[in-house]
PDB file of C-alpha atoms in Angstrom:
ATOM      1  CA  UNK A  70     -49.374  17.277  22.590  1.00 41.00           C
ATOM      2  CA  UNK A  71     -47.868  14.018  21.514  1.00 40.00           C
ATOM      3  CA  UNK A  72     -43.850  14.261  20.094  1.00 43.00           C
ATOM      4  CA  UNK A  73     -43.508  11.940  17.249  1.00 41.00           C
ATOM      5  CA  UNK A  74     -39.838  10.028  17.795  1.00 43.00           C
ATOM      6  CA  UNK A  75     -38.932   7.696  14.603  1.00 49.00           C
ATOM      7  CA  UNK A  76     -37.949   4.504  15.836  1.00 49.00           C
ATOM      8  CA  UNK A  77     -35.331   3.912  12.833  1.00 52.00           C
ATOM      9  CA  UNK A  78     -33.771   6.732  13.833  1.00 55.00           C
ATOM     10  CA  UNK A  79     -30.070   6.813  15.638  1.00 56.00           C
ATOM     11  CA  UNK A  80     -27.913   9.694  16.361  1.00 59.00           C
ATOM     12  CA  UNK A  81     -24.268   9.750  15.648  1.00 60.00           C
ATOM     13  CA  UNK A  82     -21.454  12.411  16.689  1.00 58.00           C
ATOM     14  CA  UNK A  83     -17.560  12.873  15.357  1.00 66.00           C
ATOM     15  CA  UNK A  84     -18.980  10.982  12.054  1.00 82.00           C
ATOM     16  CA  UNK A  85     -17.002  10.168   8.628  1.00 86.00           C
ATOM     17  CA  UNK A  86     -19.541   9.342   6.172  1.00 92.00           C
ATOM     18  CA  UNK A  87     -18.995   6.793   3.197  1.00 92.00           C
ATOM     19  CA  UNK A  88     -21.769   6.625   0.377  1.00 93.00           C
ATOM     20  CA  UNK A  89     -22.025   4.601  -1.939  1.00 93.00           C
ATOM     21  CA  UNK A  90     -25.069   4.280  -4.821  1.00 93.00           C
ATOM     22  CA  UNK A  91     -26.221   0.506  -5.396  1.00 90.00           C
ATOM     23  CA  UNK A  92     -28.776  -0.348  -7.548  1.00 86.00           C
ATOM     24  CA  UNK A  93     -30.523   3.013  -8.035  1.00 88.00           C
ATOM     25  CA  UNK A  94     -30.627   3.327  -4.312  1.00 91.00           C
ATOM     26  CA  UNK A  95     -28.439   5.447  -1.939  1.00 93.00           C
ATOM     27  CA  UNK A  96     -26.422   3.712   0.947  1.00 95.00           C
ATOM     28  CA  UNK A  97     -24.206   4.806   3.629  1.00 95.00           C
ATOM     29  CA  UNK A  98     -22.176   3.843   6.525  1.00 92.00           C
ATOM     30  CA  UNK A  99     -20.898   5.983   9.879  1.00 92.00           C
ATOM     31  CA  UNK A 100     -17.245   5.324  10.148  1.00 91.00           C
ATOM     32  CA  UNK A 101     -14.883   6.941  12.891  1.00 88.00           C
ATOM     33  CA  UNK A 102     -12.886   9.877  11.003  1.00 77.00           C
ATOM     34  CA  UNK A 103      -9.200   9.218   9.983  1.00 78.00           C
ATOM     35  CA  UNK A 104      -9.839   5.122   9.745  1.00 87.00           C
ATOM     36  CA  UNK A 105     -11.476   4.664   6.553  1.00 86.00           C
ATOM     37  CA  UNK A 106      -8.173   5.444   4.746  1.00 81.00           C
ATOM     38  CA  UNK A 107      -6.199   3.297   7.379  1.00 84.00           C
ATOM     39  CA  UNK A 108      -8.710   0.335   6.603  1.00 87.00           C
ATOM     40  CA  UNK A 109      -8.111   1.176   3.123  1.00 84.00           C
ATOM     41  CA  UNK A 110      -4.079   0.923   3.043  1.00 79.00           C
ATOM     42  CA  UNK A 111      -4.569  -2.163   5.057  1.00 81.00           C
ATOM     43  CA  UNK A 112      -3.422  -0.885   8.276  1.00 83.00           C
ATOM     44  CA  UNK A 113      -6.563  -1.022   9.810  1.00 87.00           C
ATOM     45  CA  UNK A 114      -7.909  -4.446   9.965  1.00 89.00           C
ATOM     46  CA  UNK A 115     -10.279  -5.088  13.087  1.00 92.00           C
ATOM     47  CA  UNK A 116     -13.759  -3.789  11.009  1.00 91.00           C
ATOM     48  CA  UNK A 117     -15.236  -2.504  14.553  1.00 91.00           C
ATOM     49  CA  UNK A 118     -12.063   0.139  15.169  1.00 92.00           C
ATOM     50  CA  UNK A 119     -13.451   1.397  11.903  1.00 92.00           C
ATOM     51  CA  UNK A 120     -17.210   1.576  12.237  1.00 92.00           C
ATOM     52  CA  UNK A 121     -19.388   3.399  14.641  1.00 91.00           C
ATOM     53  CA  UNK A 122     -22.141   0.788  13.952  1.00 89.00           C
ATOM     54  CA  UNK A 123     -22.760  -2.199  11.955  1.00 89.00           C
ATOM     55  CA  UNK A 124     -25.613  -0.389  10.576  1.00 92.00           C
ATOM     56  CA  UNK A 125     -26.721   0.385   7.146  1.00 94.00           C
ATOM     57  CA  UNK A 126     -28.380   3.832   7.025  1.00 94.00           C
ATOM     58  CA  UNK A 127     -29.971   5.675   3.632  1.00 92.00           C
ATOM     59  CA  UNK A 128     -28.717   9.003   5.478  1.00 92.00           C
ATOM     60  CA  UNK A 129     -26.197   8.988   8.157  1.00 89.00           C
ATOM     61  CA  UNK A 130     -26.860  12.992   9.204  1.00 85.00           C
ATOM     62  CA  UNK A 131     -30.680  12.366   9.556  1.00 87.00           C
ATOM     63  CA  UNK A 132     -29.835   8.891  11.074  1.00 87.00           C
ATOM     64  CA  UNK A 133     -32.668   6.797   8.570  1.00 91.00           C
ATOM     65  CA  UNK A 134     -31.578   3.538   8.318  1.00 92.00           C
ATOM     66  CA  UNK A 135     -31.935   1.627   5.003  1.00 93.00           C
ATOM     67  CA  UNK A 136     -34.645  -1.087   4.959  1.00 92.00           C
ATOM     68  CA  UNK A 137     -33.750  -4.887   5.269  1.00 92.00           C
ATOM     69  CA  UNK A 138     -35.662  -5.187   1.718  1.00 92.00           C
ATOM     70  CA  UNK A 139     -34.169  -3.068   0.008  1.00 92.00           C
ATOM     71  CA  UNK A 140     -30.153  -4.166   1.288  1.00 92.00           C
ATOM     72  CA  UNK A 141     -31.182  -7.704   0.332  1.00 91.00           C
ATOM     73  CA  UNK A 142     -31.838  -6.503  -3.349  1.00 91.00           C
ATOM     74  CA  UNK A 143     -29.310  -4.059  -3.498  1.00 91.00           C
ATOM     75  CA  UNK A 144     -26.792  -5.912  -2.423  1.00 91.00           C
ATOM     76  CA  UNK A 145     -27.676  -9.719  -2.483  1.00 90.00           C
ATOM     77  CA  UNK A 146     -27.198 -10.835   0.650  1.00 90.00           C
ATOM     78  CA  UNK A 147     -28.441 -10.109   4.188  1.00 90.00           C
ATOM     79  CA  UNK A 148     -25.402 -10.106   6.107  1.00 92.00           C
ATOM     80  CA  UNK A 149     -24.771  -6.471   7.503  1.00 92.00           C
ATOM     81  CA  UNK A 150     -20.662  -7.092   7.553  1.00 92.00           C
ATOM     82  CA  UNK A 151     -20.593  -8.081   4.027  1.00 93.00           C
ATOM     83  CA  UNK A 152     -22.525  -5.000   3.199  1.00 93.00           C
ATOM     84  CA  UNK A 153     -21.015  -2.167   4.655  1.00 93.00           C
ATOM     85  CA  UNK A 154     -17.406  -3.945   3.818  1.00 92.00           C
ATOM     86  CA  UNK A 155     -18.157  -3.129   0.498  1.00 92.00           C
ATOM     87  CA  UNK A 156     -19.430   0.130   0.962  1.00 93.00           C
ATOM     88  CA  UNK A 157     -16.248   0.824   3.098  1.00 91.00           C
ATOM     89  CA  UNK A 158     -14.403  -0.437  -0.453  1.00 89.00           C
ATOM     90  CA  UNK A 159     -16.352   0.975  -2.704  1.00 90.00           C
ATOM     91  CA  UNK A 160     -17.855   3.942  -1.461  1.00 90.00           C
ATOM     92  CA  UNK A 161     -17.300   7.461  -1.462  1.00 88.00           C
ATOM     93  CA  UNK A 162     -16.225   9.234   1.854  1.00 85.00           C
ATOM     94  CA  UNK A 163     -17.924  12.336   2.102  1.00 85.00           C
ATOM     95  CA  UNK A 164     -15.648  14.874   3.344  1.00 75.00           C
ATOM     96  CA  UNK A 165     -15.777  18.825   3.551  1.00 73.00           C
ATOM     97  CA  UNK A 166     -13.295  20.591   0.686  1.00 77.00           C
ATOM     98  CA  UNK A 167     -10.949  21.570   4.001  1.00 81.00           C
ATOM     99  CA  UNK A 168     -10.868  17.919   5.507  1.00 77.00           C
ATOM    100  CA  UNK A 169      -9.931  16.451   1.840  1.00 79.00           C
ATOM    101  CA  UNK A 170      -7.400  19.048   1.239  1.00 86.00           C
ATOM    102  CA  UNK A 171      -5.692  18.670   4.639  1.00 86.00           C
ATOM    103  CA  UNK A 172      -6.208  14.748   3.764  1.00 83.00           C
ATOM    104  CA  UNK A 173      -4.843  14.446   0.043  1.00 89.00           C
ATOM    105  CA  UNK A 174      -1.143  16.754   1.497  1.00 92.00           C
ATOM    106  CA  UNK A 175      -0.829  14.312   4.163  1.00 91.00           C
ATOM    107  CA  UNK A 176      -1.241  11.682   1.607  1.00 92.00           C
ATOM    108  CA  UNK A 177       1.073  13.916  -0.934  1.00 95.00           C
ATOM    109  CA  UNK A 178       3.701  13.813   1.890  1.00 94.00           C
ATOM    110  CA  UNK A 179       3.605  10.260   3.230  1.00 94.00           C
ATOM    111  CA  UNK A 180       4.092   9.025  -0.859  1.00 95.00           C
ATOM    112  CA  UNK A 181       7.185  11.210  -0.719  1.00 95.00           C
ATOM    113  CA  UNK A 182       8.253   9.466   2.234  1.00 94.00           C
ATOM    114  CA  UNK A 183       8.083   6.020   1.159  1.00 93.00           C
ATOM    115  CA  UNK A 184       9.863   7.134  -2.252  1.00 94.00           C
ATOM    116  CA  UNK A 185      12.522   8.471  -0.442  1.00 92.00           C
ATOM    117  CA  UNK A 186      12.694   5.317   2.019  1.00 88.00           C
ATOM    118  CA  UNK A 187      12.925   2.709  -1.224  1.00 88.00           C
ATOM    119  CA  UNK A 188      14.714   4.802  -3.582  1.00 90.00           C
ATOM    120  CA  UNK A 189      18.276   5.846  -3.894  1.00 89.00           C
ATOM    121  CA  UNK A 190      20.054   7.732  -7.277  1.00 90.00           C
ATOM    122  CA  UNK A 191      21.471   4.493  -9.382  1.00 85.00           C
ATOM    123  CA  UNK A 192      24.913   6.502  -9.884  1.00 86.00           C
ATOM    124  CA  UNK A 193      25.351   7.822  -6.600  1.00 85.00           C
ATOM    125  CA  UNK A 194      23.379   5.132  -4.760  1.00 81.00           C
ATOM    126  CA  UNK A 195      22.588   7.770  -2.266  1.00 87.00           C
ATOM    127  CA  UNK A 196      19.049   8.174  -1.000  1.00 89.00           C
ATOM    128  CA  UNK A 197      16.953  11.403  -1.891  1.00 91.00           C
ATOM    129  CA  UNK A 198      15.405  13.618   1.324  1.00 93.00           C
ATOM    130  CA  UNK A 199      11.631  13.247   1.159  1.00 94.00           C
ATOM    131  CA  UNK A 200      11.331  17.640   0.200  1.00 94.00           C
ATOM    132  CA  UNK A 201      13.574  16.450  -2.479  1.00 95.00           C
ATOM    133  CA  UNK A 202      11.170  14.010  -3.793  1.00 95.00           C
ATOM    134  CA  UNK A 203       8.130  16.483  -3.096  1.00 96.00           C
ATOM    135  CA  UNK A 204       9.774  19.193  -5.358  1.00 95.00           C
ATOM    136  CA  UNK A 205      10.158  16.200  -7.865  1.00 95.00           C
ATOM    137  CA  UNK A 206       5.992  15.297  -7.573  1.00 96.00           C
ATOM    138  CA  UNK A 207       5.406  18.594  -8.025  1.00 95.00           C
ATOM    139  CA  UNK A 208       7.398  18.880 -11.403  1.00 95.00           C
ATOM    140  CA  UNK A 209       5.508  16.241 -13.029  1.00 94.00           C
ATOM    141  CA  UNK A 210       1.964  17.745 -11.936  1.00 95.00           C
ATOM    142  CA  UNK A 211       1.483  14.293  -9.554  1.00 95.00           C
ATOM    143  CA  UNK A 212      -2.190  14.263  -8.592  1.00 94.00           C
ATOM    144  CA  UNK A 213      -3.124  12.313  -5.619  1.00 93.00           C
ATOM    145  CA  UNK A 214      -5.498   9.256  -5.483  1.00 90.00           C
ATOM    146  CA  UNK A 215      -7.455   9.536  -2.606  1.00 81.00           C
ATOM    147  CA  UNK A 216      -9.015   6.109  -3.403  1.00 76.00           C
ATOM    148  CA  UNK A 217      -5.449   4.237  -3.913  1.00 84.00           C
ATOM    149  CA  UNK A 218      -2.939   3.049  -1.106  1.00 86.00           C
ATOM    150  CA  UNK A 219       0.101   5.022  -0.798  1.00 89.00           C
ATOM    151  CA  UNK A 220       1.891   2.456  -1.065  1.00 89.00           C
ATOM    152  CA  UNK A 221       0.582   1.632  -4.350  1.00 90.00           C
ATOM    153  CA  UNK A 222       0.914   5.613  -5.442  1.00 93.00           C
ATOM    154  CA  UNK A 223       4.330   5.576  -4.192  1.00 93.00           C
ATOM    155  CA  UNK A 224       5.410   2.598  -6.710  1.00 92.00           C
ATOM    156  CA  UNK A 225       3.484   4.703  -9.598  1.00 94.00           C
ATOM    157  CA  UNK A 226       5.332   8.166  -8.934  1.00 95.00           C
ATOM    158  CA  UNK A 227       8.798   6.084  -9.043  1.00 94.00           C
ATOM    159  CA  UNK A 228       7.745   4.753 -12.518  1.00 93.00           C
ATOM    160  CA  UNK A 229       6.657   8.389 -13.509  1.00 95.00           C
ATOM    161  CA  UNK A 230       9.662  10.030 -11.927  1.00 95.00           C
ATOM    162  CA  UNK A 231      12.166   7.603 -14.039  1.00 93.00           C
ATOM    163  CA  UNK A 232      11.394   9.602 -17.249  1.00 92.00           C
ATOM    164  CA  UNK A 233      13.053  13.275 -15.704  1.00 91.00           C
ATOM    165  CA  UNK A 234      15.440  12.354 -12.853  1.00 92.00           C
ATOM    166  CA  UNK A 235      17.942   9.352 -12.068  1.00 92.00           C
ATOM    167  CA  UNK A 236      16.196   7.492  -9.402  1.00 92.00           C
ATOM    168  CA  UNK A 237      15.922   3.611  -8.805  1.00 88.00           C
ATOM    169  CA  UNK A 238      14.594   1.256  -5.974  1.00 87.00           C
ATOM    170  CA  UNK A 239      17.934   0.914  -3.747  1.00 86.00           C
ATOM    171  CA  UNK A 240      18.931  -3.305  -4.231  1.00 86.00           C
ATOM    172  CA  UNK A 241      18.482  -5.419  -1.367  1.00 87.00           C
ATOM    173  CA  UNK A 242      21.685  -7.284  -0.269  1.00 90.00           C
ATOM    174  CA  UNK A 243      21.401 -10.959   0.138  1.00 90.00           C
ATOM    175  CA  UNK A 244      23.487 -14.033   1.108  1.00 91.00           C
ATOM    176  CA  UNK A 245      22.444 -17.274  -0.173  1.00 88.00           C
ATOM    177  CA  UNK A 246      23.938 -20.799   0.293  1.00 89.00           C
ATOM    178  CA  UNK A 247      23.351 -23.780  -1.968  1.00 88.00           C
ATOM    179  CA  UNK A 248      23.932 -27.220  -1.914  1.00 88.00           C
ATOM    180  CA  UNK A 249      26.794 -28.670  -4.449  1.00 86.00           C
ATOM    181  CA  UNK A 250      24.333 -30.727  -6.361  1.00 87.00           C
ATOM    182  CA  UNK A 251      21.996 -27.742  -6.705  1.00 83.00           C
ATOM    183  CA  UNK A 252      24.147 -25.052  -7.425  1.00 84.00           C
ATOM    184  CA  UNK A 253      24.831 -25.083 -11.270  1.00 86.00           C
ATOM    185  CA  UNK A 254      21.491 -25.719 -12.437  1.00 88.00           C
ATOM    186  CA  UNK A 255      20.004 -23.256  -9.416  1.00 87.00           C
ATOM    187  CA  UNK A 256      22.853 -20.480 -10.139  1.00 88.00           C
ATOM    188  CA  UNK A 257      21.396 -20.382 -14.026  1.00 89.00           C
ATOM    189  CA  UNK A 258      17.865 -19.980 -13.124  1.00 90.00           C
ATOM    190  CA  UNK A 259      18.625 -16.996 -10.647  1.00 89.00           C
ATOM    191  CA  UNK A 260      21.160 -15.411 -13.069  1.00 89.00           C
ATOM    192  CA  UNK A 261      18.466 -13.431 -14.474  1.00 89.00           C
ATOM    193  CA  UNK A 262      16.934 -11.929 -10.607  1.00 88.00           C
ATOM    194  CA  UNK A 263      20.665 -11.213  -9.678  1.00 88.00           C
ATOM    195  CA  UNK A 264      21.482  -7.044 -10.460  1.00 88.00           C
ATOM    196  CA  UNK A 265      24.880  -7.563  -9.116  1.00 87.00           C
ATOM    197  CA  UNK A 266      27.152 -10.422  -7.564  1.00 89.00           C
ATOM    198  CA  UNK A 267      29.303  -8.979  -4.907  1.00 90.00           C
ATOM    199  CA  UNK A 268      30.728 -12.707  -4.010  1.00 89.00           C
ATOM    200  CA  UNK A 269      30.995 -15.882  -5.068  1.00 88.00           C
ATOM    201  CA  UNK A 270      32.711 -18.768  -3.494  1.00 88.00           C
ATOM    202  CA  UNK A 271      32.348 -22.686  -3.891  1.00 86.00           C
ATOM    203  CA  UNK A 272      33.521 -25.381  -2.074  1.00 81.00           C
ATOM    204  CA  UNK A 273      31.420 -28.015  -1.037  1.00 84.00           C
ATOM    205  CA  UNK A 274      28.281 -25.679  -1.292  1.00 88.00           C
ATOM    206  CA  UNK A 275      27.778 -22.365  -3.385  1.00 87.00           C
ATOM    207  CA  UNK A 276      27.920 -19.030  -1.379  1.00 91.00           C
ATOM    208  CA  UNK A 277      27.217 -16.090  -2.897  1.00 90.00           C
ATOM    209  CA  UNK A 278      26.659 -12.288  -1.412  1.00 92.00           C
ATOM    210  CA  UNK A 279      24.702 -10.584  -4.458  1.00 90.00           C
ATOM    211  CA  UNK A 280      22.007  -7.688  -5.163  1.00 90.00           C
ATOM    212  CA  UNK A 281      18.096  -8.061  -6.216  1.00 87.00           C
ATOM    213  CA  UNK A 282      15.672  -5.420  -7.366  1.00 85.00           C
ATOM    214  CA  UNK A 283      13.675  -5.570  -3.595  1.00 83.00           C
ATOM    215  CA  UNK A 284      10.654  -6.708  -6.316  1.00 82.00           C
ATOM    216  CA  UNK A 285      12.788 -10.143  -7.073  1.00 86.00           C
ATOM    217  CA  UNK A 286      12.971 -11.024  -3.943  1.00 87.00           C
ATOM    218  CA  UNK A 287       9.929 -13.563  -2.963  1.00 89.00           C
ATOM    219  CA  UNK A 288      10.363 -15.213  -6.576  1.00 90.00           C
ATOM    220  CA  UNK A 289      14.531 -15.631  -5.485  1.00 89.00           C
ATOM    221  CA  UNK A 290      13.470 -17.034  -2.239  1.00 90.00           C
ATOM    222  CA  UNK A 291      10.724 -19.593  -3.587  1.00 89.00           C
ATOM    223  CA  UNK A 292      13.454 -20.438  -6.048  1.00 88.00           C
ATOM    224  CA  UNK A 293      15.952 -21.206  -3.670  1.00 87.00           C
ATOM    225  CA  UNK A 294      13.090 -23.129  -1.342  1.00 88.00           C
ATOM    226  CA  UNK A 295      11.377 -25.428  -3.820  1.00 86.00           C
ATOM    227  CA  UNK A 296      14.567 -26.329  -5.993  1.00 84.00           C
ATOM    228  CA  UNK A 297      16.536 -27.200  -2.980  1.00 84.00           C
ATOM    229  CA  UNK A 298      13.937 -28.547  -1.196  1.00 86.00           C
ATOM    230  CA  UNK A 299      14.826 -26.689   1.917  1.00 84.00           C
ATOM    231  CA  UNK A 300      18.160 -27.616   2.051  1.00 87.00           C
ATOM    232  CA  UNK A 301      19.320 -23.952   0.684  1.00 86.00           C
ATOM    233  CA  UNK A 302      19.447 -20.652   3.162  1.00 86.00           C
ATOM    234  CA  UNK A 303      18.707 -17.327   2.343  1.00 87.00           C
ATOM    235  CA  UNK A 304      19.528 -14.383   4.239  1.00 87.00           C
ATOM    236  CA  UNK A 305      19.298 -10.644   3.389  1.00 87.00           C
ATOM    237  CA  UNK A 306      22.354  -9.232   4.742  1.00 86.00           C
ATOM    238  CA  UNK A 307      20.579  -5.549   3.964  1.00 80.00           C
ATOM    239  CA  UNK A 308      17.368  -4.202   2.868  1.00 73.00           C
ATOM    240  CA  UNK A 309      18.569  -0.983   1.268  1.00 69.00           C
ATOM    241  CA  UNK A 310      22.295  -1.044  -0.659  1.00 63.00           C
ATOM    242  CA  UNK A 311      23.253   2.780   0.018  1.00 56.00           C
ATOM    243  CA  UNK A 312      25.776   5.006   0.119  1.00 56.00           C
ATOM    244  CA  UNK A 313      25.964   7.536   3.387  1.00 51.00           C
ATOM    245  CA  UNK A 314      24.129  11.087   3.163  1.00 52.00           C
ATOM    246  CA  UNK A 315      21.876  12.349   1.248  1.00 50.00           C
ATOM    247  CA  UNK A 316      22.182  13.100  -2.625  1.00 46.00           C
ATOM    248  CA  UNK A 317      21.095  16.988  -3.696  1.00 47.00           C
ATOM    249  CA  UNK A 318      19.902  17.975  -6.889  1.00 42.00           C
ATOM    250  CA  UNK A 319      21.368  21.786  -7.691  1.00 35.00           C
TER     251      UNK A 319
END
């Protein structure tokens, strides 16, 4: 008796699947669990740490791999990277209801930890504890993304959590020095970046110690780059302008 063995067939263990559906056909790629999310925030960037094989299959758990034909029409191209790069983008991960629960809290929890890292109360300027900030979520019903970067979720639930509770991005701290013949036309066009001006001292040159909104920041340094021509310095003197210990809510 003869055992028939496909020859498109490969077998793959400790598997996250991502699927995607591309012109009216269904695609999907084997990806090591626990990286398609860190390729996804960005902190994943070597492509092979986050595939198991630069293969295209039509079902991962069967191991059928999708025909060169119909990835050429599908997706317009025939290099296998490009393809399964945007899968990896675009695609859905298949996960079990317990693996995406366990992922979206650890997702829930790491927001809340960059919130609490960035933010501080604008009165008190003392940071928040991260359970703090998880109580706060909570209040306002925040549902997790599991497509979107933390990162980006993290700037979203500060915008949302501005409408029921004092919190603001702490100001970064800088020290910049201008040359004379800058320093009045220069000072003007950063007036509007500046939240607060701690010191200010001219002599020959313009020193200043003052406070951004961290999001200022690049557009203050071009600024001070391109209208001096080099010639000015910039240095942040803190990232985070806070007060010591943590603020409570009662």
């Amino acid at each position: 008796m003869s055992i028939f063995t496909p020859t498109n067939q490969i077998r793959l263990t400790n598997v996250a699947v991502v699927r995607m559906k591309k012109g009216g056909k269904r695609f999907e790629i084997a990806c090591y669990k626990n990286k398609v999310m860190s390729w996804r925030s960005g902190a994943e960037k070597d492509l092979d740490e986050v595939l198991q094989t630069n293969t295209v299959f039509i079902n991962v758990s069967k191991g059928q791999v999708a025909k060169k034909e119909d990835l050429s029409k599908a997706f317009g191209t025939d290099d296998l990277t490009e393809m399964c790069k945007q899968i990896l983008a675009k695609g859905e991960l298949q996960v079990s209801d317990k693996e995406r629960q366990s992922q979206l809290e650890q997702m829930f929890r790491d927001i809340a930890t960059i919130v609490a890292e960035k933010c501080v109360n604008p009165e008190t300027k003392r940071p928040y504890t991260v359970s703090l900030i998880e109580r706060a979520m909570k209040d306002i019903h925040y549902s997790v993304k599991a497509n979107k970067s933390t990162k980006q979720q993290a700037l979203e639930v500060i915008r949302q959590l501005k409408e029921s509770m004092q919190i603001q991005r702490a100001h970064m701290r800088l020290r910049f020095i201008l040359p004379a013949k800058d320093a009045k036309r220069l000072k003007d066009k950063l007036k509007p970046l500046i939240k607060v001006v701690e010191s200010e001292d001219f002599d020959d040159q313009l020193e200043m110690v003052c406070l951004i909104d961290p999001g200022c920041f690049r557009e203050v340094d071009e600024l001070i780059r391109c209208e001096t021509k080099g010639k000015g310095t910039l240095e942040v003197l803190s990232l985070k302008d806070v007060e010591e210990g943590d603020e409570r809510l009662e």
